[in-house]
Amino acid sequence: MVLVLGVSAGAGGARAVLTHSDQPHLPPVDHIRLPRRAGGSVEEAVLSAIRRIRVAALARDECVTAAAVTCRNELHAEAIRAAVGTGVGIVDEPLAQLRYLRFTGMLPTTASVILYDLGCSGLTVTHADCRTDTILASKRSTVLSGNGYDALLRWQLARGGVLADARTSRAHRESLSRARVVTAADADTGGRAVVTRSDLAELCEAGLHHSASFVRQLVEETGVQPGALVLLGGCTRNPTLRADLAQRIGLPIVYDPEPDYVSARGAVLLAAQRPSRLRMPRRRAGAALSTTGGAQRPGRRKLLAAVAVTATLGGTVAGLLGTDNSSARLPEEGTAPAPAQLTDGSLRLKHN
């Protein structure tokens, strides 16, 4: 059996899926979620996840033919490359996300989308061009995060007389993605407290408001109206959070049932290409968004070349007129020939 391994790396640890390269959307042959050890590095969690998956595959007499890891930034990419070696491909996380969404048909037929990736350590918002797989702009904030959710939930439980550690509060928060009500108990005191989805939504209201402003700011900076908001990361499993974001941001929502595994599944698709390093290009500041079949804005070199040609032709004509005074005729007043002009049509993006 020939299988491909996809891994996503983040501040919270690593997620890995082992599956057929053409079936990343189906239940995987194997998968693992490995939290980052306290004081441990991102690359440590990635290396451990790869080793465990490969050992388990070998025990089942299966062959892992290729592997790829998604990274959020170049610092993580360099550290992971040093840890795993050259046999594993390194790809930019937004590229893997777009690739999987396109494979499953969830990527809308719009010019661009906002990738709203809410993980344990913070929120990464990326405005991406869907047709060229180019990053138009990207921002990261730690005001809203899974760790922040957990801390707020611990505070709420403490007010009810229940003390909980970080792991327990995270388990309660994740349970609220599946159930409307969670009952927490303190093993030492016997105290009990009830927390609802509405309680968690109230605790996170300020952070969600900040994230909505964050998205609007990004759209203003790019000058391109996105067609959808793609919710990624484990924190977006909460249906109340998704409904709140849809109302605040006012964009159609794209959501995979397993948003925290989208990156790893996209890595499976890219791993089959056996990449060494796949980077996602960024749009240069001031550059126009490309359109299919649209006019292209001439570059600086083309403009200079056009000016040079115009000047040369002008000099040649002037020389000819100067050497043939007998046949030259002065133009009548008001009928002088118009100078050559280079028309620069601006690009306009038609939104669906």
Coordinates of C-alpha atoms in Angstrom, one line a residue:
M1 CA 0.0 0.0 0.0
V2 CA 1.5 3.4 -1.1
L3 CA 0.7 6.3 1.2
V4 CA 1.6 10.0 1.6
L5 CA 2.1 11.8 4.9
G6 CA 1.0 15.4 5.5
V7 CA 1.9 17.4 8.6
S8 CA 0.9 20.9 9.8
A9 CA 3.2 22.7 12.3
G10 CA 2.1 25.3 14.7
A11 CA 2.8 26.9 18.1
G12 CA 0.5 24.3 19.7
G13 CA 2.3 21.3 18.2
A14 CA 1.8 19.1 15.1
R15 CA -1.0 17.3 13.3
A16 CA -0.3 14.6 10.9
V17 CA -2.4 12.5 8.5
L18 CA -1.4 9.4 6.5
T19 CA -3.5 8.7 3.5
H20 CA -3.6 8.1 -0.3
S21 CA -2.3 11.1 -2.2
D22 CA -5.6 11.3 -4.2
Q23 CA -7.9 10.8 -1.2
P24 CA -6.9 13.4 1.4
H25 CA -10.6 14.2 2.0
L26 CA -11.5 10.7 3.1
P27 CA -10.9 9.3 6.7
P28 CA -7.1 8.8 6.9
V29 CA -5.3 5.5 7.3
D30 CA -3.6 7.0 10.3
H31 CA -3.5 10.4 12.1
I32 CA -2.0 12.0 15.1
R33 CA -2.3 15.2 17.1
L34 CA 0.8 15.8 19.1
P35 CA 0.7 18.9 21.5
R36 CA 3.9 20.9 21.9
R37 CA 5.8 19.9 25.0
A38 CA 6.2 22.7 27.6
G39 CA 9.5 24.3 26.7
G40 CA 9.8 22.2 23.5
S41 CA 10.2 23.6 20.0
V42 CA 7.9 23.4 17.0
E43 CA 10.3 21.2 15.1
E44 CA 10.5 18.7 18.0
A45 CA 6.7 18.1 17.8
V46 CA 6.9 17.7 14.0
L47 CA 9.8 15.3 14.1
S48 CA 8.1 13.2 16.8
A49 CA 4.8 13.1 14.8
I50 CA 6.6 12.0 11.6
R51 CA 8.5 9.2 13.5
R52 CA 5.4 7.9 15.2
I53 CA 3.4 7.7 11.9
R54 CA 6.3 6.0 10.1
V55 CA 6.9 3.5 12.8
A56 CA 3.2 2.6 12.9
A57 CA 3.1 2.3 9.1
L58 CA 6.1 0.0 9.1
A59 CA 4.5 -2.2 11.7
R60 CA 1.5 -2.5 9.3
D61 CA 3.8 -3.3 6.4
E62 CA 2.9 0.0 4.7
C63 CA 5.2 2.3 2.7
V64 CA 5.2 6.0 3.2
T65 CA 6.5 7.3 -0.2
A66 CA 6.5 11.1 0.4
A67 CA 6.0 13.6 3.2
A68 CA 5.5 17.4 3.5
V69 CA 5.2 19.8 6.4
T70 CA 3.3 23.1 6.3
C71 CA 4.9 26.2 8.0
R72 CA 3.6 29.6 8.9
N73 CA 6.8 31.5 8.6
E74 CA 10.4 31.1 7.4
L75 CA 11.8 30.8 10.9
H76 CA 9.8 27.6 11.5
A77 CA 10.6 26.4 8.0
E78 CA 14.4 26.6 8.6
A79 CA 14.1 24.9 12.0
I80 CA 12.0 22.1 10.7
R81 CA 14.2 21.6 7.6
A82 CA 17.2 21.2 10.0
A83 CA 15.3 18.7 12.1
V84 CA 13.7 16.4 9.5
G85 CA 16.3 16.6 6.7
T86 CA 15.9 16.9 2.9
G87 CA 13.6 13.9 2.5
V88 CA 10.6 15.9 3.7
G89 CA 9.1 18.8 1.7
I90 CA 8.4 22.2 3.3
V91 CA 5.4 24.2 2.1
D92 CA 3.8 27.5 3.1
E93 CA 0.7 26.9 5.1
P94 CA -1.7 29.2 3.2
L95 CA -0.7 27.4 -0.1
A96 CA -1.6 24.0 1.4
Q97 CA -4.9 25.4 2.7
L98 CA -5.9 26.8 -0.7
R99 CA -4.8 23.5 -2.4
Y100 CA -7.0 21.4 -0.3
L101 CA -10.0 23.7 -0.5
R102 CA -9.7 23.7 -4.2
F103 CA -9.5 19.9 -4.3
T104 CA -12.7 19.5 -2.3
G105 CA -14.5 22.2 -4.3
M106 CA -15.0 24.4 -1.3
L107 CA -12.8 27.2 -2.6
P108 CA -15.3 29.8 -4.1
T109 CA -15.0 31.0 -7.7
T110 CA -14.1 34.5 -6.5
A111 CA -10.9 36.6 -7.1
S112 CA -9.8 36.3 -3.5
V113 CA -10.6 35.0 0.0
I114 CA -9.7 35.7 3.6
L115 CA -8.1 32.8 5.4
Y116 CA -9.0 33.3 9.0
D117 CA -6.8 30.8 10.9
L118 CA -7.5 30.9 14.7
G119 CA -5.1 28.6 16.6
C120 CA -4.0 28.2 20.2
S121 CA -1.4 31.0 20.1
G122 CA -3.1 33.6 18.0
L123 CA -5.0 34.6 14.9
T124 CA -3.4 34.7 11.4
V125 CA -5.4 36.5 8.7
T126 CA -4.3 36.1 5.1
H127 CA -5.9 37.8 2.1
A128 CA -5.1 35.4 -0.8
D129 CA -5.6 35.6 -4.6
C130 CA -7.4 32.3 -5.5
R131 CA -6.4 32.3 -9.2
T132 CA -2.6 32.9 -8.8
D133 CA -2.2 31.5 -5.2
T134 CA -0.6 34.8 -4.2
I135 CA -0.7 36.4 -0.8
L136 CA -2.1 39.9 -1.1
A137 CA -1.5 40.7 2.5
S138 CA -1.2 38.9 5.9
K139 CA -1.4 39.9 9.5
R140 CA -1.1 38.1 12.9
S141 CA -2.6 39.0 16.2
T142 CA -2.4 37.4 19.7
V143 CA -5.3 39.3 21.1
L144 CA -7.6 36.4 20.1
S145 CA -6.3 32.9 20.6
G146 CA -7.2 29.4 21.9
N147 CA -4.9 29.9 24.9
G148 CA -6.7 33.2 25.6
Y149 CA -10.1 31.4 25.4
D150 CA -8.8 28.8 27.9
A151 CA -7.6 31.5 30.3
L152 CA -11.0 33.3 30.2
L153 CA -12.8 30.0 30.8
R154 CA -10.6 29.2 33.8
W155 CA -11.4 32.6 35.2
Q156 CA -15.1 32.0 34.7
L157 CA -14.9 28.6 36.4
A158 CA -12.9 30.1 39.3
R159 CA -15.7 32.5 39.9
G160 CA -18.0 29.5 40.3
G161 CA -15.7 27.9 42.8
V162 CA -14.0 25.4 40.4
L163 CA -10.2 25.5 39.9
A164 CA -9.0 24.0 36.6
D165 CA -5.6 23.7 34.9
A166 CA -4.9 24.7 31.3
R167 CA -5.4 21.2 29.9
T168 CA -8.8 20.8 31.7
S169 CA -10.1 24.2 30.6
R170 CA -9.1 23.4 27.0
A171 CA -11.0 20.1 27.2
H172 CA -14.1 22.0 28.4
R173 CA -13.7 24.6 25.7
E174 CA -13.5 22.0 23.0
S175 CA -16.5 20.2 24.5
L176 CA -18.5 23.4 24.0
S177 CA -17.9 23.0 20.3
R178 CA -20.0 19.8 20.4
A179 CA -22.4 20.4 23.3
R180 CA -24.3 23.5 24.4
V181 CA -23.6 23.0 28.1
V182 CA -20.6 21.6 30.0
T183 CA -20.4 20.8 33.7
A184 CA -17.0 21.3 35.3
A185 CA -16.0 19.7 38.6
D186 CA -13.2 20.4 41.0
A187 CA -11.7 17.1 42.2
D188 CA -10.2 18.7 45.3
T189 CA -13.2 20.6 46.6
G190 CA -16.1 18.8 45.0
G191 CA -17.3 22.1 43.6
R192 CA -19.3 22.1 40.3
A193 CA -19.9 24.8 37.8
V194 CA -22.0 24.9 34.6
V195 CA -20.7 26.8 31.5
T196 CA -22.7 27.3 28.3
R197 CA -21.7 28.3 24.7
S198 CA -23.4 31.7 25.4
D199 CA -21.1 32.2 28.4
L200 CA -18.0 31.5 26.3
A201 CA -19.3 33.8 23.5
E202 CA -19.6 36.6 26.0
L203 CA -16.1 36.0 27.3
C204 CA -14.7 36.2 23.8
E205 CA -16.9 39.0 22.5
A206 CA -14.1 41.7 22.7
G207 CA -11.6 39.4 20.9
L208 CA -14.1 38.7 18.1
H209 CA -14.8 42.4 17.7
H210 CA -11.1 43.0 17.4
S211 CA -10.7 40.2 14.8
A212 CA -13.5 41.7 12.7
S213 CA -11.7 45.0 12.7
F214 CA -8.5 43.2 11.8
V215 CA -10.1 41.7 8.7
R216 CA -11.6 45.0 7.6
Q217 CA -8.2 46.7 8.0
L218 CA -6.6 44.0 5.8
V219 CA -9.2 44.4 3.1
E220 CA -8.7 48.2 3.1
E221 CA -4.9 47.8 2.8
T222 CA -5.2 45.5 -0.3
G223 CA -8.0 47.4 -1.9
V224 CA -9.6 44.2 -3.0
Q225 CA -13.0 43.0 -1.8
P226 CA -12.8 39.2 -0.9
G227 CA -15.5 36.8 -1.9
A228 CA -15.6 34.7 1.3
L229 CA -14.2 34.1 4.8
V230 CA -12.5 30.7 5.2
L231 CA -12.5 29.6 8.9
L232 CA -9.5 27.5 9.8
G233 CA -8.0 26.3 13.1
G234 CA -9.4 24.2 15.9
C235 CA -11.0 27.2 17.6
T236 CA -13.4 27.7 14.7
R237 CA -15.2 24.4 15.5
N238 CA -17.4 26.3 17.9
P239 CA -20.7 27.1 16.0
T240 CA -21.5 30.1 18.1
L241 CA -18.1 31.7 17.1
R242 CA -18.8 31.0 13.4
A243 CA -22.2 32.6 13.5
D244 CA -20.8 35.6 15.4
L245 CA -18.0 36.1 12.8
A246 CA -20.4 35.7 9.9
Q247 CA -22.6 38.5 11.4
R248 CA -19.7 40.8 12.2
I249 CA -17.7 40.5 9.0
G250 CA -20.5 40.1 6.6
L251 CA -18.9 37.6 4.2
P252 CA -20.0 34.2 3.1
I253 CA -18.4 31.5 5.3
V254 CA -16.4 28.6 4.0
Y255 CA -15.9 25.9 6.7
D256 CA -14.5 22.4 6.6
P257 CA -15.8 20.0 9.3
E258 CA -12.2 19.5 10.5
P259 CA -10.7 23.0 10.2
D260 CA -7.6 22.1 12.2
Y261 CA -6.7 19.4 9.7
V262 CA -7.1 21.4 6.5
S263 CA -3.4 22.3 6.4
A264 CA -2.2 18.7 6.9
R265 CA -4.5 17.4 4.2
G266 CA -3.3 20.1 1.8
A267 CA 0.3 19.0 2.6
V268 CA -0.7 15.5 1.5
L269 CA -1.6 16.9 -2.0
L270 CA 1.6 18.8 -2.2
A271 CA 3.8 16.0 -0.9
A272 CA 2.9 13.9 -3.9
Q273 CA 4.9 16.5 -6.0
R274 CA 8.0 15.8 -3.8
P275 CA 8.8 19.4 -3.2
S276 CA 11.9 20.6 -1.5
R277 CA 10.5 24.0 -0.6
L278 CA 7.2 25.5 -1.9
R279 CA 6.8 29.2 -1.1
M280 CA 3.7 31.2 -1.7
P281 CA 4.5 34.5 -3.6
R282 CA 3.5 37.8 -2.2
R283 CA 2.1 40.7 -4.2
R284 CA 4.4 43.7 -4.4
A285 CA 3.1 46.8 -2.7
G286 CA 1.1 48.8 -5.2
A287 CA 0.8 46.0 -7.7
A288 CA -2.6 45.4 -9.3
L289 CA -4.5 42.1 -8.8
S290 CA -4.2 40.0 -11.9
T291 CA -7.3 39.2 -13.9
T292 CA -7.8 36.5 -16.5
G293 CA -7.6 38.0 -20.0
G294 CA -7.4 41.5 -18.6
A295 CA -5.1 44.3 -19.7
Q296 CA -1.8 44.3 -17.9
R297 CA -0.3 47.5 -16.5
P298 CA 3.0 48.2 -18.4
G299 CA 6.2 47.9 -16.3
R300 CA 8.7 50.5 -15.6
R301 CA 11.2 49.2 -18.2
K302 CA 8.5 49.1 -20.9
L303 CA 7.6 52.8 -20.1
L304 CA 11.2 53.8 -20.3
A305 CA 11.6 51.9 -23.6
A306 CA 8.5 53.6 -25.0
V307 CA 9.9 57.1 -24.1
A308 CA 13.2 56.3 -25.7
V309 CA 11.6 55.1 -28.9
T310 CA 9.4 58.2 -29.0
A311 CA 12.4 60.5 -28.4
T312 CA 14.4 58.7 -31.2
L313 CA 11.6 59.0 -33.7
G314 CA 11.1 62.6 -32.8
G315 CA 14.8 63.4 -33.4
T316 CA 14.8 61.5 -36.7
V317 CA 11.7 63.4 -38.0
A318 CA 13.2 66.7 -36.9
G319 CA 16.4 65.9 -38.8
L320 CA 14.5 65.1 -41.9
L321 CA 12.6 68.3 -41.8
G322 CA 15.8 70.3 -41.3
T323 CA 17.5 68.8 -44.4
D324 CA 14.5 69.3 -46.7
N325 CA 13.5 72.9 -46.2
S326 CA 12.5 73.2 -49.8
S327 CA 9.6 70.8 -49.5
A328 CA 8.8 71.4 -45.9
R329 CA 5.5 73.1 -45.1
L330 CA 4.8 74.8 -41.8
P331 CA 1.6 73.6 -40.2
E332 CA -1.2 76.0 -39.9
E333 CA -1.7 77.5 -36.5
G334 CA -3.7 75.3 -34.3
T335 CA -3.1 72.2 -36.4
A336 CA 0.2 71.0 -35.0
P337 CA 0.5 67.2 -34.8
A338 CA -0.3 65.9 -31.4
P339 CA 2.6 64.3 -29.5
A340 CA 2.7 60.5 -29.0
Q341 CA 1.0 59.3 -25.8
L342 CA 1.2 56.0 -24.0
T343 CA -2.1 55.0 -22.6
D344 CA -2.1 53.2 -19.3
G345 CA -5.5 51.6 -18.6
S346 CA -6.2 50.8 -15.0
L347 CA -7.3 47.3 -14.0
R348 CA -10.6 46.9 -12.5
L349 CA -11.7 43.6 -10.8
K350 CA -15.2 42.5 -11.4
H351 CA -16.6 41.0 -8.2
N352 CA -19.1 38.2 -8.4

